[in-house]
CSV table of C-alpha atoms and ligand atoms in Angstrom, one decimal:
chain,number,residue,atom,x,y,z
A,1085,MET,CA,0.0,0.0,0.0
A,1086,GLU,CA,1.4,3.3,-1.1
A,1087,ASN,CA,0.7,6.3,1.2
A,1088,ARG,CA,1.1,9.2,-1.3
A,1089,LYS,CA,-1.4,12.0,-1.7
A,1090,PHE,CA,-3.2,12.4,-5.1
A,1091,LYS,CA,-3.1,15.9,-6.6
A,1092,VAL,CA,-6.7,17.0,-7.3
A,1093,ALA,CA,-8.4,19.9,-9.1
A,1094,VAL,CA,-11.8,21.5,-8.4
A,1095,ILE,CA,-13.6,22.8,-11.5
A,1096,GLY,CA,-16.3,25.3,-10.6
A,1097,ALA,CA,-14.8,26.1,-7.1
A,1098,THR,CA,-16.8,29.3,-6.5
A,1099,GLY,CA,-20.3,27.8,-6.7
A,1100,ALA,CA,-22.3,26.3,-3.9
A,1101,VAL,CA,-21.0,22.8,-4.5
A,1102,GLY,CA,-17.5,24.0,-5.3
A,1103,GLN,CA,-17.3,25.7,-1.9
A,1104,VAL,CA,-18.0,22.4,-0.2
A,1105,PHE,CA,-15.3,20.7,-2.3
A,1106,MET,CA,-12.8,23.5,-1.2
A,1107,TRP,CA,-13.7,23.1,2.5
A,1108,MET,CA,-13.6,19.3,2.5
A,1109,LEU,CA,-10.4,19.1,0.4
A,1110,SER,CA,-8.6,21.8,2.4
A,1111,ASP,CA,-7.6,19.1,4.9
A,1112,HIS,CA,-8.0,15.7,3.3
A,1113,PRO,CA,-5.9,12.7,4.3
A,1114,TRP,CA,-5.5,11.3,0.7
A,1115,PHE,CA,-6.1,14.2,-1.7
A,1116,GLU,CA,-4.0,17.4,-2.1
A,1117,LEU,CA,-5.9,20.4,-3.5
A,1118,SER,CA,-3.6,21.5,-6.3
A,1119,TYR,CA,-5.6,23.3,-8.9
A,1120,VAL,CA,-8.7,25.5,-8.7
A,1121,THR,CA,-10.8,27.0,-11.5
A,1122,ALA,CA,-14.0,29.0,-11.9
A,1123,SER,CA,-15.4,31.0,-14.9
A,1124,ALA,CA,-12.8,33.0,-17.0
A,1125,ALA,CA,-13.5,36.4,-15.3
A,1126,ARG,CA,-12.0,35.2,-12.0
A,1127,VAL,CA,-8.7,33.8,-13.4
A,1128,GLY,CA,-5.7,35.2,-11.6
A,1129,GLN,CA,-7.6,36.2,-8.5
A,1130,LYS,CA,-7.1,34.9,-5.0
A,1131,TYR,CA,-9.9,32.6,-3.9
A,1132,ALA,CA,-11.0,34.6,-0.8
A,1133,ALA,CA,-11.0,37.8,-2.7
A,1134,THR,CA,-13.3,36.5,-5.5
A,1135,VAL,CA,-15.6,34.0,-3.9
A,1136,HIS,CA,-18.9,34.9,-2.2
A,1137,TRP,CA,-18.5,32.4,0.6
A,1138,VAL,CA,-22.0,31.0,1.6
A,1139,MET,CA,-21.0,28.2,3.9
A,1140,PRO,CA,-22.3,28.4,7.5
A,1141,PHE,CA,-18.8,28.5,8.9
A,1142,GLU,CA,-15.5,30.2,8.3
A,1143,MET,CA,-13.4,29.6,5.2
A,1144,PRO,CA,-10.3,27.5,6.1
A,1145,GLU,CA,-7.2,29.7,6.1
A,1146,VAL,CA,-5.3,27.6,3.6
A,1147,LEU,CA,-7.8,28.4,0.9
A,1148,ARG,CA,-7.7,32.2,1.1
A,1149,ASP,CA,-4.6,32.7,-1.0
A,1150,MET,CA,-5.1,30.0,-3.6
A,1151,GLU,CA,-5.1,31.4,-7.1
A,1152,VAL,CA,-8.0,30.7,-9.4
A,1153,ARG,CA,-6.4,29.2,-12.5
A,1154,GLU,CA,-7.3,28.9,-16.1
A,1155,PHE,CA,-9.5,25.9,-17.1
A,1156,ASN,CA,-6.6,24.4,-19.1
A,1157,PHE,CA,-5.8,20.7,-19.5
A,1158,GLU,CA,-2.1,21.2,-20.2
A,1159,ALA,CA,-1.7,23.4,-17.1
A,1160,MET,CA,-3.6,20.9,-15.0
A,1161,LYS,CA,-1.3,18.1,-16.2
A,1162,LYS,CA,1.8,20.1,-15.6
A,1163,GLU,CA,0.6,20.6,-12.0
A,1164,GLY,CA,0.4,16.8,-11.7
A,1165,VAL,CA,-3.4,16.6,-11.3
A,1166,GLN,CA,-4.9,13.2,-11.7
A,1167,ILE,CA,-8.3,13.4,-10.1
A,1168,VAL,CA,-10.7,16.2,-11.1
A,1169,PHE,CA,-13.8,17.1,-9.1
A,1170,SER,CA,-16.4,18.8,-11.3
A,1171,ALA,CA,-19.0,21.3,-10.0
A,1172,LEU,CA,-19.9,22.7,-13.4
A,1173,PRO,CA,-23.4,23.6,-14.5
A,1174,ALA,CA,-24.8,20.7,-16.5
A,1175,ALA,CA,-24.7,22.6,-19.8
A,1176,VAL,CA,-21.0,23.4,-19.4
A,1177,ALA,CA,-20.2,19.9,-18.1
A,1178,ARG,CA,-21.8,18.3,-21.1
A,1179,GLU,CA,-18.9,19.5,-23.2
A,1180,ALA,CA,-16.1,19.8,-20.7
A,1181,GLU,CA,-16.4,16.5,-18.9
A,1182,PRO,CA,-15.9,14.1,-21.9
A,1183,GLN,CA,-13.0,16.3,-22.9
A,1184,MET,CA,-11.4,15.9,-19.5
A,1185,ARG,CA,-11.9,12.2,-19.7
A,1186,ALA,CA,-10.4,12.1,-23.1
A,1187,ASN,CA,-7.4,13.9,-21.7
A,1188,GLY,CA,-6.8,11.1,-19.2
A,1189,PHE,CA,-8.3,12.7,-16.1
A,1190,TYR,CA,-10.3,10.7,-13.5
A,1191,VAL,CA,-13.4,12.9,-13.4
A,1192,PHE,CA,-15.8,12.8,-10.4
A,1193,SER,CA,-18.8,14.9,-11.4
A,1194,ASN,CA,-21.9,16.4,-9.8
A,1195,ALA,CA,-23.5,17.3,-13.0
A,1196,ALA,CA,-26.3,15.4,-14.6
A,1197,ALA,CA,-24.7,15.6,-18.1
A,1198,MET,CA,-23.2,12.0,-18.1
A,1199,ARG,CA,-25.3,10.3,-15.5
A,1200,TYR,CA,-27.4,8.3,-17.9
A,1201,ASP,CA,-24.6,7.0,-20.1
A,1202,LYS,CA,-24.6,3.2,-20.0
A,1203,ASP,CA,-21.0,3.0,-18.9
A,1204,VAL,CA,-21.0,5.9,-16.4
A,1205,PRO,CA,-21.8,4.8,-12.9
A,1206,ILE,CA,-24.0,6.9,-10.6
A,1207,LEU,CA,-22.1,6.0,-7.5
A,1208,ILE,CA,-23.0,6.0,-3.8
A,1209,PRO,CA,-20.3,3.8,-2.2
A,1210,GLU,CA,-22.6,2.5,0.6
A,1211,THR,CA,-25.1,1.3,-1.9
A,1212,ASN,CA,-23.5,0.2,-5.2
A,1213,SER,CA,-19.7,0.3,-5.1
A,1214,GLU,CA,-19.6,-2.7,-7.5
A,1215,GLN,CA,-20.7,-0.3,-10.2
A,1216,LEU,CA,-17.3,1.3,-10.1
A,1217,GLU,CA,-16.3,-1.6,-12.4
A,1218,LEU,CA,-18.1,0.2,-15.2
A,1219,ILE,CA,-15.1,2.5,-15.6
A,1220,ARG,CA,-13.3,-0.4,-17.3
A,1221,ASN,CA,-15.9,-0.1,-20.1
A,1222,GLN,CA,-14.8,3.5,-20.5
A,1223,GLY,CA,-11.3,2.3,-21.0
A,1224,TYR,CA,-9.7,2.6,-17.6
A,1225,PRO,CA,-6.8,1.9,-16.8
A,1226,GLN,CA,-5.6,2.9,-20.3
A,1227,THR,CA,-7.7,6.1,-20.4
A,1228,GLY,CA,-9.5,8.5,-18.1
A,1229,PHE,CA,-13.1,8.0,-16.9
A,1230,CYS,CA,-16.1,9.8,-15.5
A,1231,VAL,CA,-18.0,8.8,-12.3
A,1232,THR,CA,-21.1,10.8,-11.4
A,1233,ASN,CA,-23.0,11.1,-8.2
A,1234,ALA,CA,-26.8,11.2,-8.0
A,1235,ASN,CA,-29.0,14.2,-7.9
A,1236,CYS,CA,-29.1,15.4,-4.3
A,1237,VAL,CA,-32.7,14.3,-3.5
A,1238,THR,CA,-32.1,10.9,-5.0
A,1239,THR,CA,-28.9,10.4,-2.9
A,1240,GLY,CA,-30.8,10.8,0.3
A,1241,LEU,CA,-33.6,8.5,-0.9
A,1242,ALA,CA,-31.1,5.8,-2.1
A,1243,MET,CA,-29.3,5.8,1.2
A,1244,ALA,CA,-32.5,5.2,3.1
A,1245,LEU,CA,-33.8,2.6,0.6
A,1246,ALA,CA,-30.6,0.6,0.1
A,1247,PRO,CA,-31.0,-1.4,3.4
A,1248,LEU,CA,-34.7,-2.0,2.6
A,1249,ARG,CA,-34.1,-3.4,-0.9
A,1250,LYS,CA,-34.2,-6.9,0.5
A,1251,PHE,CA,-37.9,-6.5,1.3
A,1252,GLY,CA,-38.8,-6.0,-2.4
A,1253,ILE,CA,-39.7,-2.3,-3.0
A,1254,LYS,CA,-42.8,-2.2,-5.2
A,1255,THR,CA,-43.7,1.5,-5.2
A,1256,ILE,CA,-42.1,4.7,-3.9
A,1257,THR,CA,-44.1,7.8,-3.2
A,1258,ILE,CA,-41.8,10.8,-2.4
A,1259,ASN,CA,-42.4,14.4,-1.7
A,1260,SER,CA,-39.4,16.7,-1.2
A,1261,TYR,CA,-38.9,20.0,0.6
A,1262,GLN,CA,-35.7,21.3,-1.0
A,1263,SER,CA,-33.4,24.1,0.2
A,1264,VAL,CA,-32.4,27.0,-1.9
A,1265,SER,CA,-28.7,26.0,-2.0
A,1266,GLY,CA,-29.8,23.2,-4.3
A,1267,ALA,CA,-30.3,25.8,-7.0
A,1268,GLY,CA,-26.6,27.0,-6.7
A,1269,TYR,CA,-25.4,30.5,-6.1
A,1270,PRO,CA,-27.0,33.1,-6.6
A,1271,GLY,CA,-29.8,30.7,-7.5
A,1272,LEU,CA,-33.4,31.9,-7.1
A,1273,SER,CA,-34.4,35.5,-6.7
A,1274,SER,CA,-35.2,36.4,-3.0
A,1275,PHE,CA,-38.5,37.9,-4.4
A,1276,ASP,CA,-39.5,34.4,-5.6
A,1277,ILE,CA,-38.6,32.3,-2.5
A,1278,THR,CA,-38.9,34.5,0.5
A,1279,ASP,CA,-42.0,33.7,2.5
A,1280,ASN,CA,-43.0,31.2,-0.2
A,1281,CYS,CA,-42.8,27.6,-1.6
A,1282,ILE,CA,-42.5,26.7,-5.2
A,1283,PRO,CA,-44.0,23.4,-6.2
A,1284,TYR,CA,-41.9,22.8,-9.3
A,1285,ILE,CA,-38.2,22.1,-9.8
A,1286,GLY,CA,-37.6,21.5,-13.5
A,1287,GLY,CA,-36.5,18.0,-14.4
A,1288,GLU,CA,-36.1,16.9,-10.7
A,1289,GLU,CA,-39.0,14.4,-10.5
A,1290,GLU,CA,-37.9,12.6,-13.6
A,1291,LYS,CA,-34.3,12.5,-12.3
A,1292,ILE,CA,-35.4,10.8,-9.1
A,1293,GLU,CA,-37.3,8.1,-11.0
A,1294,LYS,CA,-34.5,7.4,-13.4
A,1295,GLU,CA,-31.7,7.5,-10.9
A,1296,ILE,CA,-33.1,5.5,-8.1
A,1297,LYS,CA,-33.7,2.6,-10.5
A,1298,LYS,CA,-30.1,2.8,-12.0
A,1299,ILE,CA,-28.4,3.1,-8.5
A,1300,LEU,CA,-30.3,0.4,-6.7
A,1301,SER,CA,-31.0,-1.9,-9.7
A,1302,ILE,CA,-34.7,-2.0,-8.8
A,1303,ASP,CA,-37.8,-1.2,-10.9
A,1304,PRO,CA,-40.5,0.2,-8.7
A,1305,ASP,CA,-43.3,2.6,-9.7
A,1306,VAL,CA,-42.2,6.1,-8.5
A,1307,TYR,CA,-44.6,8.9,-7.6
A,1308,ALA,CA,-42.7,12.2,-7.0
A,1309,TYR,CA,-43.4,15.8,-6.2
A,1310,THR,CA,-40.5,18.2,-5.6
A,1311,VAL,CA,-41.0,21.6,-3.9
A,1312,ARG,CA,-38.5,24.4,-3.2
A,1313,VAL,CA,-38.8,25.8,0.3
A,1314,PRO,CA,-37.2,28.9,1.9
A,1315,VAL,CA,-34.5,27.0,3.8
A,1316,MET,CA,-30.8,27.5,3.2
A,1317,PHE,CA,-29.3,23.9,3.5
A,1318,GLY,CA,-30.7,20.4,3.6
A,1319,HIS,CA,-33.4,18.6,1.7
A,1320,LEU,CA,-36.3,17.0,3.7
A,1321,GLU,CA,-38.2,14.1,2.0
A,1322,THR,CA,-41.4,12.3,3.0
A,1323,VAL,CA,-41.5,8.8,1.7
A,1324,TRP,CA,-44.2,6.0,1.5
A,1325,LEU,CA,-43.2,2.6,0.3
A,1326,ASP,CA,-45.1,-0.6,-0.7
A,1327,PHE,CA,-43.2,-3.9,-0.3
A,1328,GLU,CA,-43.5,-7.4,-1.7
A,1329,LYS,CA,-43.1,-8.7,1.8
A,1330,ASP,CA,-44.9,-7.8,5.0
A,1331,VAL,CA,-42.5,-5.4,6.7
A,1332,GLU,CA,-42.8,-4.2,10.3
A,1333,ILE,CA,-41.5,-0.9,11.7
A,1334,ASP,CA,-38.8,-2.8,13.7
A,1335,ASP,CA,-37.6,-4.5,10.5
A,1336,VAL,CA,-36.9,-1.1,9.0
A,1337,ILE,CA,-35.2,0.3,12.1
A,1338,SER,CA,-32.9,-2.7,12.3
A,1339,ALA,CA,-32.1,-2.6,8.6
A,1340,TRP,CA,-31.0,1.0,9.0
A,1341,GLU,CA,-29.0,0.2,12.2
A,1342,ASN,CA,-27.2,-2.7,10.5
A,1343,PHE,CA,-26.4,-0.7,7.4
A,1344,LYS,CA,-22.7,-0.2,7.7
A,1345,GLU,CA,-20.1,0.5,5.0
A,1346,ALA,CA,-17.6,-2.4,4.5
A,1347,ASN,CA,-14.9,0.0,3.2
A,1348,ASP,CA,-13.2,2.2,5.7
A,1349,LEU,CA,-13.3,5.4,3.6
A,1350,PRO,CA,-12.4,8.8,5.3
A,1351,SER,CA,-15.7,10.4,4.2
A,1352,THR,CA,-18.0,7.5,5.2
A,1353,PRO,CA,-19.7,7.9,8.5
A,1354,ALA,CA,-19.5,4.9,10.9
A,1355,GLN,CA,-23.4,4.9,10.8
A,1356,PRO,CA,-24.4,6.3,7.4
A,1357,VAL,CA,-28.2,6.3,8.1
A,1358,VAL,CA,-29.2,7.4,11.6
A,1359,TYR,CA,-32.8,6.9,12.8
A,1360,SER,CA,-34.5,8.7,15.7
A,1361,SER,CA,-38.0,8.2,17.1
A,1362,GLU,CA,-38.0,11.8,18.4
A,1363,PRO,CA,-41.3,13.1,16.9
A,1364,THR,CA,-39.9,16.4,15.5
A,1365,PHE,CA,-36.8,14.8,13.9
A,1366,PRO,CA,-35.2,15.3,11.4
A,1367,GLN,CA,-35.2,19.0,10.4
A,1368,PRO,CA,-33.0,20.9,7.9
A,1369,LYS,CA,-31.3,22.7,10.8
A,1370,TYR,CA,-29.4,19.5,11.5
A,1371,ALA,CA,-28.0,19.4,7.9
A,1372,PHE,CA,-24.4,19.9,9.1
A,1373,TRP,CA,-24.6,17.4,12.0
A,1374,GLY,CA,-22.7,14.1,12.1
A,1375,THR,CA,-19.1,13.0,11.4
A,1376,PRO,CA,-18.0,13.8,8.8
A,1377,LYS,CA,-20.2,16.9,8.9
A,1378,GLY,CA,-23.1,16.7,6.5
A,1379,MET,CA,-22.5,13.1,5.4
A,1380,VAL,CA,-25.1,11.3,7.6
A,1381,VAL,CA,-28.6,10.8,6.3
A,1382,TYR,CA,-31.1,11.2,9.1
A,1383,THR,CA,-34.5,9.4,9.3
A,1384,GLY,CA,-37.5,9.7,11.5
A,1385,ARG,CA,-41.4,9.8,11.8
A,1386,LEU,CA,-41.5,6.1,10.9
A,1387,LYS,CA,-45.0,4.6,10.6
A,1388,LYS,CA,-47.0,1.8,9.1
A,1389,LYS,CA,-50.5,2.1,7.6
A,1390,ASN,CA,-52.4,-0.3,5.4
A,1391,GLY,CA,-49.3,-2.3,4.8
A,1392,LYS,CA,-47.3,0.8,3.7
A,1393,ILE,CA,-44.2,2.0,5.5
A,1394,GLY,CA,-43.8,5.8,5.7
A,1395,PHE,CA,-40.9,8.0,7.0
A,1396,VAL,CA,-39.1,11.3,6.7
A,1397,LEU,CA,-35.5,11.8,5.8
A,1398,LEU,CA,-33.0,14.6,5.7
A,1399,VAL,CA,-30.0,14.8,3.4
A,1400,ASN,CA,-27.4,17.6,3.2
A,1401,ASN,CA,-27.8,18.4,-0.5
A,1402,ILE,CA,-24.4,20.1,-1.0
A,1403,VAL,CA,-22.3,17.7,1.2
A,1404,LYS,CA,-23.6,14.1,1.0
A,1405,GLY,CA,-25.8,15.0,-2.0
A,1406,ALA,CA,-23.0,16.7,-3.9
A,1407,ALA,CA,-19.3,17.4,-3.2
A,1408,GLY,CA,-19.0,15.1,-0.1
A,1409,GLY,CA,-20.5,12.3,-2.2
A,1410,SER,CA,-18.0,12.9,-5.0
A,1411,ILE,CA,-15.0,12.9,-2.7
A,1412,GLN,CA,-16.3,9.7,-1.1
A,1413,ASN,CA,-16.6,8.2,-4.7
A,1414,ALA,CA,-13.0,9.1,-5.4
A,1415,GLU,CA,-11.9,7.5,-2.1
A,1416,ALA,CA,-13.8,4.4,-3.1
A,1417,PHE,CA,-12.1,4.4,-6.5
A,1418,VAL,CA,-8.5,4.6,-5.1
A,1419,THR,CA,-9.3,1.9,-2.6
A,1420,ARG,CA,-11.0,-0.5,-5.0
A,1421,PHE,CA,-8.3,-0.2,-7.6
A,1422,GLY,CA,-5.5,-0.5,-5.1
A,1423,LEU,CA,-3.9,2.9,-5.8
A,1424,ARG,CA,-3.0,3.6,-2.2
B,1847,NAP,N1,-26.4,22.7,-5.3
B,1847,NAP,C1,-26.7,21.4,-5.1
B,1847,NAP,O1,-27.3,21.1,-4.1
B,1847,NAP,C2,-26.3,20.4,-6.1
B,1847,NAP,C3,-26.5,19.0,-5.7
B,1847,NAP,C4,-26.1,18.0,-6.6
B,1847,NAP,C5,-25.6,18.4,-7.8
B,1847,NAP,N2,-25.5,19.6,-8.2
B,1847,NAP,C6,-24.9,19.9,-9.5
B,1847,NAP,O2,-23.6,20.4,-9.3
B,1847,NAP,C7,-23.2,21.3,-10.3
B,1847,NAP,C8,-22.8,22.6,-9.6
B,1847,NAP,O3,-23.9,23.1,-8.9
B,1847,NAP,P1,-23.8,24.5,-8.0
B,1847,NAP,O4,-25.1,24.5,-7.3
B,1847,NAP,O5,-22.5,24.6,-7.3
B,1847,NAP,O6,-23.8,25.6,-9.2
B,1847,NAP,P2,-23.3,27.1,-9.1
B,1847,NAP,O7,-23.4,27.6,-7.7
B,1847,NAP,O8,-24.0,27.8,-10.2
B,1847,NAP,O9,-21.7,27.0,-9.5
B,1847,NAP,C9,-21.2,26.7,-10.8
B,1847,NAP,C10,-19.7,26.8,-10.8
B,1847,NAP,O10,-19.3,26.6,-12.2
B,1847,NAP,C11,-18.5,27.7,-12.6
B,1847,NAP,N3,-18.7,27.9,-14.0
B,1847,NAP,C12,-19.9,28.3,-14.6
B,1847,NAP,N4,-19.7,28.4,-16.0
B,1847,NAP,C13,-18.4,28.1,-16.2
B,1847,NAP,C14,-17.7,28.0,-17.4
B,1847,NAP,N5,-18.2,28.2,-18.6
B,1847,NAP,N6,-16.4,27.6,-17.3
B,1847,NAP,C15,-15.8,27.3,-16.1
B,1847,NAP,N7,-16.5,27.4,-14.9
B,1847,NAP,C16,-17.8,27.8,-15.0
B,1847,NAP,C17,-19.0,28.9,-11.8
B,1847,NAP,O11,-17.9,29.9,-11.7
B,1847,NAP,P3,-18.3,31.4,-11.4
B,1847,NAP,O12,-18.7,31.5,-10.0
B,1847,NAP,O13,-17.1,32.1,-11.8
B,1847,NAP,O14,-19.5,31.8,-12.4
B,1847,NAP,C18,-19.1,28.2,-10.4
B,1847,NAP,O15,-17.9,28.0,-9.8
B,1847,NAP,C19,-24.4,21.5,-11.2
B,1847,NAP,O16,-24.3,20.6,-12.3
B,1847,NAP,C20,-25.6,21.0,-10.3
B,1847,NAP,O17,-26.7,20.6,-11.0
B,1847,NAP,C21,-25.8,20.7,-7.3
């Protein structure tokens, strides 16, 4: 086992997801933050001077003087970058990510652009780490590859459902209450979202249906509504499930409690899904709870009615549902392919 650090780049480092990458990579045991980009207008500026920092805690000191560099493959190679974390908008990612892959980079992306390609995994290490093998179909180890993570709502749902797969999931009814950080920065106009809820998030309901099936290799009927709410961080989801088997509340609790990651990855919590019977739990104000912060999915309000199981979950959309999930995917990659 080699204990070197991998040089990594963050592409789109000034956005909501990019800021989480910067925070989590500022002190990572396996990855060394070596190259940072944003849109062209920021090139040459110091990170702290150009970013509008929206995290609910201080910017780590080591990030302040990092220079925003040009999005240039040769310069990235010269810097020794192997792993690239992409937080680009989907439209930009659609062109840029295949190019990065073609240039030999190992791309871990948050964008939806490549999620539905047959040979591109939508990876959540706790639920489907075997799908990492798909990168061989993209040409790895001779070439670069792209691994995506799921849409943020789907990530939380997949985490809560993975331990329940064994009961045979027939239908999923899900309603989401999604925070504004999910729309990026600056995102929605304060005029539209202050003191309001918006019962439409373009493309989101379709993404949940497609992605949950691909991630968990299941084929349930999915009924989804997604709503934007005036909350800063964390997506809440109410879920009702029908199963092939008769499932009791205690079966669900013990499935969540026994759901532990086999791989010892730095970004994987010891208990990835945490259930509480506290009647008012979970709430978005706990989005940054847990160790590592924001990586735990919380569940509560469990009930059974007419054979259906219902519950509420909370996922931190920009940490577990985005940058933290990508970093965990890269950790799963270097572990599975014996690079450390
Ligand atoms: N927010 C979430 O909860 C969430 C969750 C899961 C997945 N995602 C996905 O993650 C990606 C990033 O989301 P976000 O919310 O962080 O978006 P965002 O806040 O809009 O940030 C986008 C980033 O990309 C940069 N960028 C934009 N156009 C560029 C270009 N042409 N060339 C180089 N850089 C460019 C921006 O730089 P400037 O600041 O200089 O413009 C910024 O750093 C999206 O694909 C999104 O769908 C988001």
